[in-house]
mmCIF file of C-alpha atoms in Angstrom:
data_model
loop_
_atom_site.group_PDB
_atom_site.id
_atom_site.type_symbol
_atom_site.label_atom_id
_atom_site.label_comp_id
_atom_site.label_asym_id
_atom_site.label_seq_id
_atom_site.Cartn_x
_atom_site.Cartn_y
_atom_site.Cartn_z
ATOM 1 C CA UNK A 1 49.669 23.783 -93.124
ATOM 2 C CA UNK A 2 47.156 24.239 -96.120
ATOM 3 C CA UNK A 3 48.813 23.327 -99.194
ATOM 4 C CA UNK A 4 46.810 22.111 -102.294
ATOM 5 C CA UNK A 5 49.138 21.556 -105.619
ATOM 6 C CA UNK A 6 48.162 20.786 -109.490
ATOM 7 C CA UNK A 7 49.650 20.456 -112.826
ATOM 8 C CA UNK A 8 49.375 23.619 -114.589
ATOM 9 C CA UNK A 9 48.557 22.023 -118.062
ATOM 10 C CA UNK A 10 46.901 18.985 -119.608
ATOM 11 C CA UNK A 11 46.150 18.057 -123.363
ATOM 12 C CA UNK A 12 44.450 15.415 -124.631
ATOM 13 C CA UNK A 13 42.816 14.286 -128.261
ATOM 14 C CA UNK A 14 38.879 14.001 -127.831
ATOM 15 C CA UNK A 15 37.500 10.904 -126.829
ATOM 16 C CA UNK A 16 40.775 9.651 -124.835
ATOM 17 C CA UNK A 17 40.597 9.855 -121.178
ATOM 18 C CA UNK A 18 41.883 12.458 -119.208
ATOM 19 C CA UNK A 19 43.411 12.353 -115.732
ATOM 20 C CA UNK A 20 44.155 15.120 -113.550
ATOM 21 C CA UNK A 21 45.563 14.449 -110.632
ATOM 22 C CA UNK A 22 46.273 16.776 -107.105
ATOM 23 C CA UNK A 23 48.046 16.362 -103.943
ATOM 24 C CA UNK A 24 47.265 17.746 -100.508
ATOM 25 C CA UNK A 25 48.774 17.821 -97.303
ATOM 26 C CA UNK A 26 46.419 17.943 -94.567
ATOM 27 C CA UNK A 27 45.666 14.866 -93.110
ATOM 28 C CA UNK A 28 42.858 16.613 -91.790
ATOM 29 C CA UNK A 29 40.930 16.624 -94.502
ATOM 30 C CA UNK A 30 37.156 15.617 -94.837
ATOM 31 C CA UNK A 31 36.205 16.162 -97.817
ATOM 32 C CA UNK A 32 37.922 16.988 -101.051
ATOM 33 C CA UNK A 33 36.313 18.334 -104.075
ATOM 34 C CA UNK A 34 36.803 18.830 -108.049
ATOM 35 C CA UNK A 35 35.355 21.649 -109.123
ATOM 36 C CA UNK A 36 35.549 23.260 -113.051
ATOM 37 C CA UNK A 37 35.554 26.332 -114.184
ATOM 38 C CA UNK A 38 34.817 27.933 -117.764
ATOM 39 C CA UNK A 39 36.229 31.434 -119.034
ATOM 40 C CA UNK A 40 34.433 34.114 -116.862
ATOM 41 C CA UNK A 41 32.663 32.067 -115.020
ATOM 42 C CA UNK A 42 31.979 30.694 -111.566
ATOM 43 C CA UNK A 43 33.145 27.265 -110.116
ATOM 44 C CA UNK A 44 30.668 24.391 -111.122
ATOM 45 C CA UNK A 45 30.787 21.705 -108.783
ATOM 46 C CA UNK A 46 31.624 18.382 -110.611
ATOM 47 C CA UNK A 47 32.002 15.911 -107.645
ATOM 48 C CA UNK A 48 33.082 15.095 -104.338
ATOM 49 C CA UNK A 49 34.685 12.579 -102.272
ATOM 50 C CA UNK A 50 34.156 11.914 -98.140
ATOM 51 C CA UNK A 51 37.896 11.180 -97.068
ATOM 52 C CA UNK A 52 36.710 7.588 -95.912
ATOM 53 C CA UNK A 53 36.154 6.474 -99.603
ATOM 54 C CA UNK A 54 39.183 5.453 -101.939
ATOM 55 C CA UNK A 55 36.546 5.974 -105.529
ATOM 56 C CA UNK A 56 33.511 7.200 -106.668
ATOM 57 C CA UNK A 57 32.224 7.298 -110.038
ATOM 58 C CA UNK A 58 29.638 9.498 -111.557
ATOM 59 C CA UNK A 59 28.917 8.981 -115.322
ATOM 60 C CA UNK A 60 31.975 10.077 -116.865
ATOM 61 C CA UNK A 61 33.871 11.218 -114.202
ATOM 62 C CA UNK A 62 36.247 8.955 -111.703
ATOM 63 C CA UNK A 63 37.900 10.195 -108.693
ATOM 64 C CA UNK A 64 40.102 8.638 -106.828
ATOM 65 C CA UNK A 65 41.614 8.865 -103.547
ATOM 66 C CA UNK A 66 44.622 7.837 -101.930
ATOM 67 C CA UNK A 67 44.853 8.737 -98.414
ATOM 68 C CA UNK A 68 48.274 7.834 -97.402
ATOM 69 C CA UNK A 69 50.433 9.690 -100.558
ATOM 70 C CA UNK A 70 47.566 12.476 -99.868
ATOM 71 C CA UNK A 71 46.663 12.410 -103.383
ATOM 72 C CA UNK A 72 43.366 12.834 -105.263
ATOM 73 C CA UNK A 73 42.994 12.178 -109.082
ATOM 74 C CA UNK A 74 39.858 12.858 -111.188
ATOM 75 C CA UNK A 75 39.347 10.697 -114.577
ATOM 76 C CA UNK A 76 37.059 11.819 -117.555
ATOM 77 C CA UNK A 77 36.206 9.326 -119.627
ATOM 78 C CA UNK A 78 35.768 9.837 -123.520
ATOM 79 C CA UNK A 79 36.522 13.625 -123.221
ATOM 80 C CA UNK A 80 34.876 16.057 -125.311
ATOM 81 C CA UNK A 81 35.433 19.341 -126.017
ATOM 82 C CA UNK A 82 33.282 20.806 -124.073
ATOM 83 C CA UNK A 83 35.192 19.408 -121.217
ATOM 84 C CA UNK A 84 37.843 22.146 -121.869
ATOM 85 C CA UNK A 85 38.671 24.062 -119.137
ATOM 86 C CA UNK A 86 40.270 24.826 -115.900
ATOM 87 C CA UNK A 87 39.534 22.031 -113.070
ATOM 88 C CA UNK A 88 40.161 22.983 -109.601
ATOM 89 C CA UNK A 89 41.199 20.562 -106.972
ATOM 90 C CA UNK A 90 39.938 22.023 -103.005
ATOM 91 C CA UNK A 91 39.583 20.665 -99.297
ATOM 92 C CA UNK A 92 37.665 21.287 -96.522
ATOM 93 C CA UNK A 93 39.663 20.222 -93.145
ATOM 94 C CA UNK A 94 38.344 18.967 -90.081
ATOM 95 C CA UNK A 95 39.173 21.552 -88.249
ATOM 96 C CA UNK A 96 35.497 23.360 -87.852
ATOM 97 C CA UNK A 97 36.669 25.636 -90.117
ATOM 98 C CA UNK A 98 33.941 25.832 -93.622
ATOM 99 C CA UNK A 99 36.684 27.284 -95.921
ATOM 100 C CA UNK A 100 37.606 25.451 -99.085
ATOM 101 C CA UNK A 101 41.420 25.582 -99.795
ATOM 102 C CA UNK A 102 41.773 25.547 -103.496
ATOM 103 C CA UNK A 103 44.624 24.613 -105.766
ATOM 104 C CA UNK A 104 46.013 26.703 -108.610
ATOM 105 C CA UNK A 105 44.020 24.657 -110.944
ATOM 106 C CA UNK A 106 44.802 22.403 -114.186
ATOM 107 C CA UNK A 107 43.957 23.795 -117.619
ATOM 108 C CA UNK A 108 42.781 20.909 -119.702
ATOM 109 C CA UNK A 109 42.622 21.264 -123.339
ATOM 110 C CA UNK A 110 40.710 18.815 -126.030
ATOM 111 C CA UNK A 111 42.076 18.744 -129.092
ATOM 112 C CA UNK A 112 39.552 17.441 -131.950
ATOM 113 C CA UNK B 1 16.400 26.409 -107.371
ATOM 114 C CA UNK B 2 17.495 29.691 -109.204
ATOM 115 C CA UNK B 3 21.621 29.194 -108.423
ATOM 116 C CA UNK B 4 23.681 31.514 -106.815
ATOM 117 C CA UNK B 5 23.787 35.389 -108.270
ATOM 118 C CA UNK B 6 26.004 38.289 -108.491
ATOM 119 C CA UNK B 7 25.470 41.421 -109.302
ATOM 120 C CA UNK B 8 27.216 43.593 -111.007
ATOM 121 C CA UNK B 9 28.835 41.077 -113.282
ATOM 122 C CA UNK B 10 31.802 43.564 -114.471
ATOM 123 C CA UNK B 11 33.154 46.390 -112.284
ATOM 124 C CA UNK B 12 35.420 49.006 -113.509
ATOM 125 C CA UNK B 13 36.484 52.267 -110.996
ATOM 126 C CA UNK B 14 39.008 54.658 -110.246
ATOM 127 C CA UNK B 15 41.728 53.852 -107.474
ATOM 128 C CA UNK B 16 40.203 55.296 -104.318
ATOM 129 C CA UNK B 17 36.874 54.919 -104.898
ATOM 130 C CA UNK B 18 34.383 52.787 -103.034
ATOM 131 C CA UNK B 19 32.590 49.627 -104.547
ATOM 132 C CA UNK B 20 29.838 47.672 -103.816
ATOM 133 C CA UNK B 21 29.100 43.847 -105.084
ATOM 134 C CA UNK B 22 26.064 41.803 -104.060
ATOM 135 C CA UNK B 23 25.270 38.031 -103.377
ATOM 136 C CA UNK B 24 21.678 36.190 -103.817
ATOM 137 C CA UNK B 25 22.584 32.830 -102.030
ATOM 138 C CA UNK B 26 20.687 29.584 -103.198
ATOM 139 C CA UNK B 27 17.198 30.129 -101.261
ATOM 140 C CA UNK B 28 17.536 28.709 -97.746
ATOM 141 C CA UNK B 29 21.228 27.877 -97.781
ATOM 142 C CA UNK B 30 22.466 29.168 -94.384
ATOM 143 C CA UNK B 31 25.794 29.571 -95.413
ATOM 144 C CA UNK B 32 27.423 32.168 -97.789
ATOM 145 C CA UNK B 33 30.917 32.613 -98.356
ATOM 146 C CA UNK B 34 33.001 35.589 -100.377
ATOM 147 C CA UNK B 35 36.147 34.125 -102.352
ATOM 148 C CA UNK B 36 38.687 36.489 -104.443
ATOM 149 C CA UNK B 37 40.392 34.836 -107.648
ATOM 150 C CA UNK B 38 43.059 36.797 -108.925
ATOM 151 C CA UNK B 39 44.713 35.566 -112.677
ATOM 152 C CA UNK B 40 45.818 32.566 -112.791
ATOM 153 C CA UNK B 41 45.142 31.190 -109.306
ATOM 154 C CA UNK B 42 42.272 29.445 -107.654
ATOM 155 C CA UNK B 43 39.811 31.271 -104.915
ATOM 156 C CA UNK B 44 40.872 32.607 -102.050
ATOM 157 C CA UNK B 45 38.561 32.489 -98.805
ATOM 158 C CA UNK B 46 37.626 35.590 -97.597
ATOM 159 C CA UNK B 47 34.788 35.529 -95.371
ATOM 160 C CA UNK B 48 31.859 33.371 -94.542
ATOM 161 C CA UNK B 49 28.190 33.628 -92.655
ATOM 162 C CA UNK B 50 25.944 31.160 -91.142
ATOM 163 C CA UNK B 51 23.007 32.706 -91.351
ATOM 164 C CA UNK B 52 23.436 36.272 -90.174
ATOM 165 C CA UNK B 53 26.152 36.020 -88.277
ATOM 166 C CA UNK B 54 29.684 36.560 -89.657
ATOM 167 C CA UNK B 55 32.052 33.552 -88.429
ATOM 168 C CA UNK B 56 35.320 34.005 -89.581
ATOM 169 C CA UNK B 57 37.611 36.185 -91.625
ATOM 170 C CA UNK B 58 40.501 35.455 -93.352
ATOM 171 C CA UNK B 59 43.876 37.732 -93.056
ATOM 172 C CA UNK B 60 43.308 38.389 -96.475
ATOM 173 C CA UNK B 61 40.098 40.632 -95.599
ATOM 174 C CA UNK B 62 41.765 44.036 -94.536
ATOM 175 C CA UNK B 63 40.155 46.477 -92.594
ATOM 176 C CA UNK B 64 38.763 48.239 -96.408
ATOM 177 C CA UNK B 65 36.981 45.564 -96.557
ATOM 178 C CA UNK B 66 33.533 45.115 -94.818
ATOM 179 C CA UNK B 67 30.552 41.763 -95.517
ATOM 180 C CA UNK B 68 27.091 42.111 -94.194
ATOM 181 C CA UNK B 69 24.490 39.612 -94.336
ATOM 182 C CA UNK B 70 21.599 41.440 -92.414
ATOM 183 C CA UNK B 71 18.805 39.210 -92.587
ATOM 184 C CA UNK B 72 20.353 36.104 -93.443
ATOM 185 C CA UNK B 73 19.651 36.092 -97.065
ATOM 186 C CA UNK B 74 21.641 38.078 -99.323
ATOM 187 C CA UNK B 75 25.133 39.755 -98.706
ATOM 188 C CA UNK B 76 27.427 42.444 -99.140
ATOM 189 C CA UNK B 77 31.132 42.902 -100.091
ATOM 190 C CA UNK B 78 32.146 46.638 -100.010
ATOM 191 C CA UNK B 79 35.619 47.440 -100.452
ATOM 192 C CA UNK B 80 36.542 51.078 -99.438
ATOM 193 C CA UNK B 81 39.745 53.411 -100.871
ATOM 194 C CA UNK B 82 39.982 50.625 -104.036
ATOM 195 C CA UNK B 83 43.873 49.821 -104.910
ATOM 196 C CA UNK B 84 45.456 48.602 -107.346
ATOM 197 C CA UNK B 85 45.304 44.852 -106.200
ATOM 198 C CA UNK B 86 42.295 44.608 -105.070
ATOM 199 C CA UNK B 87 41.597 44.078 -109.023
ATOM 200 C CA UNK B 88 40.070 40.491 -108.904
ATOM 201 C CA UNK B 89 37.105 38.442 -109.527
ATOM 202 C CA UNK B 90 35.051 37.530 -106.242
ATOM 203 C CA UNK B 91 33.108 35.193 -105.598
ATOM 204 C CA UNK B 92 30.551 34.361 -103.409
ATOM 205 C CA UNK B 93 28.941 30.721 -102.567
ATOM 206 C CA UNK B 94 26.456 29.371 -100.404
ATOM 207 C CA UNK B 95 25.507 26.072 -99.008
ATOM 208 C CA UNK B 96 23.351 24.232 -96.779
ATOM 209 C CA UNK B 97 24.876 23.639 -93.553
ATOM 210 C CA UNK B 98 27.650 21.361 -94.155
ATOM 211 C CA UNK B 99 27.010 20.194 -98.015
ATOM 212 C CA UNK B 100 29.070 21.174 -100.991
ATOM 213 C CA UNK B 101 29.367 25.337 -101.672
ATOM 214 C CA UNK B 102 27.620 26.236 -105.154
ATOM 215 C CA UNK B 103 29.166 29.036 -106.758
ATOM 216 C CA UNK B 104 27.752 32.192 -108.280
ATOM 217 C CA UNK B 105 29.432 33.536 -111.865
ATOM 218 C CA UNK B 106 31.560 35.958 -109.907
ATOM 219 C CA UNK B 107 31.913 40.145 -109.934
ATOM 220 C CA UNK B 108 34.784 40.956 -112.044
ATOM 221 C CA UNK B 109 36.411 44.456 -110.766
ATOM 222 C CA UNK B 110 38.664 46.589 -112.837
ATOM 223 C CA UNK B 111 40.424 49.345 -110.802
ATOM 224 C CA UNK B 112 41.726 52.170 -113.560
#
């Protein structure tokens, strides 16, 4: 079944890294995705990750992947304040079907 | 590359009326998909179109519930006899063919 879970909360002081992590459980999965999203807004895609990588980096951000506990993390490095807000962990599963399965999302707040 | 857009922004009607939301997709992305995000929770799929055919829909989209894409540019959500819970932001994203959905800022609705 599609089940995507995430830490409800996260605080950190600004310029210490910040890691927020998710776990799937859909082998199936092709591609998993971080997306973040402000107060009324949309989703802004940050990154992305093809199920046959274990990392990719892109400037500040880190994800990581580990296929066989199913879980996906995403580091920010030197995190600002402007970094605060709700990230959203999702997966798209090799099924044929185009739907991303979201999680409930992490609220991440930066303390100055 | 303009982004995805939504119009209205804010929606606010009376239980049993009928509302309307539209979707300009990213200019030639094939793909457009309708998400609802209720407080607190991440999207929910909905629907989704390649081109201007309609390929699946979830559970989720009762039978008040209608998408069009006519000409394979922008779409339609129109929800019919509005209830309580349909309150909600949706969403609507579109991509090209099988590369990362971009989201739009969302249509809030408010049923009174």
């Amino acid at each position: 079944g599609e089940d995507v879970e995430q830490s409800l909360f996260l605080s950190v002081r600004e310029g210490d890294s910040s890691v927020i992590n998710c776990t799937y459980t859909d082998s199936s999965s092709t591609y998993l995705y971080w997306y973040k999203q402000e107060p009324g807004a949309g989703l802004q895609l940050l990154t992305y990750i093809f199920s046959n990588m274990d990392m990719k980096q892109d400037q500040r951000l880190t994800v990581l992947l580990n296929k066989k506990d199913k879980h996906l993390s995403l580091r920010i490095a030197d995190t600002q304040t402007g970094d605060s807000a709700i990230y959203f962990c999702a997966e798209i599963m090799d099924t044929g079907r185009r739907a991303l399965t979201f999680g409930s999302g992490t609220r991440l707040q930066v303390q100055p | 590359d303009t982004g995805v857009s939504q119009d209205p922004r804010h929606k606010i009607t009376k239980r049993g009326q009928n509302v309307t939301f539209r979707c300009d997709p990213i200019s030639e992305h094939n793909r457009l998909y309708w998400y609802r995000q209720t407080l607190g929770q991440g999207p929910e799929f909905l629907t989704y179109f390649q081109n201007e055919a309609q390929l699946e829909k979830s559970r989720l989209l009762s039978d008040r519930f209608s998408a069009e894409r006519p000409k394979g540019s922008f779409s339609t959500l129109e929800i019919q006899r509005t209830e309580q819970g349909d309150s909600a932001m949706y969403l609507c994203a579109s991509s090209r063919g099988l590369q990362p959905q971009h989201f739009g800022d969302g249509t809030r609705l408010s049923i009174l």
